[in-house]
Phi, psi and omega in degrees: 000143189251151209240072134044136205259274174346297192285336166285318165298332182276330184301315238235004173270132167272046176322113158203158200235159185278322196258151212266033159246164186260154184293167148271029164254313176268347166306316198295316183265040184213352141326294221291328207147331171320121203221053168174151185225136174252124161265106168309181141257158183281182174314297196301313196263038175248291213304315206292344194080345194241162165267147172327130168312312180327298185315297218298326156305336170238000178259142178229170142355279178286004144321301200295319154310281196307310184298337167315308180268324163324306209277325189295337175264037165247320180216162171306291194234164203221132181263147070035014233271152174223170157274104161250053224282201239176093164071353167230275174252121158237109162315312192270357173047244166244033163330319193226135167304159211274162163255171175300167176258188206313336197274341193259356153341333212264315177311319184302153176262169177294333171304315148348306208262348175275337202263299163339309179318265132012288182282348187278318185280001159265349163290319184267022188239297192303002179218027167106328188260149189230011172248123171257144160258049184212176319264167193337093183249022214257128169255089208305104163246013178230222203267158170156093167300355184276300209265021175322144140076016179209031142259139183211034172187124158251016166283113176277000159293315178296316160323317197274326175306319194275301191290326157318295178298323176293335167325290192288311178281262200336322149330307164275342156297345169110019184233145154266141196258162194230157141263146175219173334247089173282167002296029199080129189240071210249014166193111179220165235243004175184189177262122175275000152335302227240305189281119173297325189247042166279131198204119190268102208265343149007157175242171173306326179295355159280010180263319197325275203287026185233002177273340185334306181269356171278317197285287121043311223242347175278318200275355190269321182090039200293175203230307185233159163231155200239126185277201185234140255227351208222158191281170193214066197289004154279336162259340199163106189310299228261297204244158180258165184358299168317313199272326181287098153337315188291322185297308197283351186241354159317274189326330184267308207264331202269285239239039164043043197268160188222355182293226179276140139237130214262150134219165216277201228256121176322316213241000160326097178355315174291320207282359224244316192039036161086016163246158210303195200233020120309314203265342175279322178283314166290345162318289194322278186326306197273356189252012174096040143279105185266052144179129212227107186259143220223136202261148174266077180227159172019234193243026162350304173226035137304314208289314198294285193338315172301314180299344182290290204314305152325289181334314170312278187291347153299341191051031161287335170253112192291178176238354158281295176352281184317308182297302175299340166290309165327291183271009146294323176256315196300304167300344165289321175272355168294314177288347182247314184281175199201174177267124177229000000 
């Protein structure tokens, strides 16, 4: 099937919103080619690491179904995405069993951790989401106020052991796994959601052991990698991470990854540095980002997808690029949905 310069720019978008309805900006956008949605959490319950007493009480099963199957009579096959972390934001609360906790982690076998795995993604594959953003691999060894409360090692045999086996069972369950966040982020000077000048200021040998578990989770057959939201001044003094080609040809070139490569939230403070989220997407896309997660705010993903698009016919983009980033996610939601 041949695809629209329009149906490739809506493809290569993550929208996501917290409340378990769908906007008419994202309704508009799985009309135009959109083929995913993240249900999110709000700010407070991101900050807490935890979901709301609120959530947990009033989201049942048939929330996730019904908003599910809403967004699914818009497109054929549709990806699903939660936060599902390892000791850190579990979206999905207590919906889905639980993983061990984070102190006991070390004790578990893999087999365990795999199976555990296994069962949270086939519960939650079973109410529709078939995407995890988790897990973690970044080896918090400084200051970092972003990944407080969602790391639970900084030995990367262990990181990489525990994130293969969640790989592997969620997977086999029928979810896709995201590793985030490369190059790693294992000392930054703030949070880049909220801080523009958060920045890792690290020279490259402080990275070495923290691709370790990337490769692990690669080696896993992990499906997407999620770049990182903040400059990284051992690969690129000017743009972070998401936007620099140098970071993204590591991940491609050092260490062969060949799946998705994601990048984190558009509009993060650090990634954005006072330029428009237009000008933040097309950064991405050129820097070898096929799929670009995005807050379902104001007209948000009309203007970035125009912006694909102008781009494209501007020849600012290539549109064999663009195309081949689209049925990259796309055969991934072929492969993960299911009738539910």
């Amino acid at each position: 099937m041949t695809y629209s310069i329009i149906q490739d720019a809506h493809a290569v978008i993550l929208p996501a919103f917290d409340l378990m309805e769908l906007s008419n900006s994202c309704k508009s956008f799985l009309d135009r080619g959109g083929i995913s949605i993240l249900l999110g959490e709000s700010r407070d319950e991101y900050v807490a690491r935890t979901m709301s007493e609120e959530r947990c009480q009033s989201e049942t099963p048939e929330t996730f179904l019904r908003i599910i199957n809403s967004a699914k009579s818009h497109t054929d096959d549709l990806l699903v995405a939660v936060d599902q972390e390892i000791g850190g934001i579990c979206r999905m609360h207590d919906l889905v069993p639980q993983f061990p906790q984070v102190i006991d982690l070390v004790q578990v076998s893999d087999m365990e951790i795999e199976e555990i795995s296994y069962k949270v993604g086939l519960a939650s594959s079973a109410l529709g989401v078939n995407c995890f953003l988790a897990p973690v691999l970044d080896l918090v060894t400084g200051e970092n106020p972003w990944l407080d409360g969602r790391t639970y090692s900084v030995d990367p045999d262990v990181v990489g052991r525990v994130s293969a086996a969640y790989v592997r069972g969620v997977q086999r369950a029928g979810v896709a796994a995201t590793a985030k966040h490369f190059p790693g982020f294992h000392n930054i000077t703030g949070d880049p959601a909220v801080d523009a000048t958060a920045v890792v200021e690290d020279p490259a040998t402080s990275f070495k052991a923290g691709f370790a578990p990337f490769q692990d989770a690669i080696a896993a057959n992990v499906e997407m990698i999620m770049i990182g939201p903040a400059i990284t001044k051992a690969f690129d003094h000017e743009r972070a991470a998401l936007r620099s080609k140098k970071v993204v040809d590591v991940l491609k070139l050092d260490l062969a990854f060949e799946g998705i490569v994601m990048a984190d939230d558009l509009d993060s403070k650090a990634t954005m540095r006072d330029d428009g989220i237009e000008t933040v997407a097309l950064d991405a896309i050129n820097a070898g980002c096929d799929f670009l997660l995005l807050a379902d705010i104001d007209n948000q993903l009309a203007d970035v997808a125009k912006a694909l698009v102008d781009a494209v016919e501007a020849g600012k983009i290539s549109r064999d690029r663009l195309a081949a980033s689209a049925n990259k996610v796309r055969n991934l939601a072929r492969k993960y949905t299911k009738t539910v």
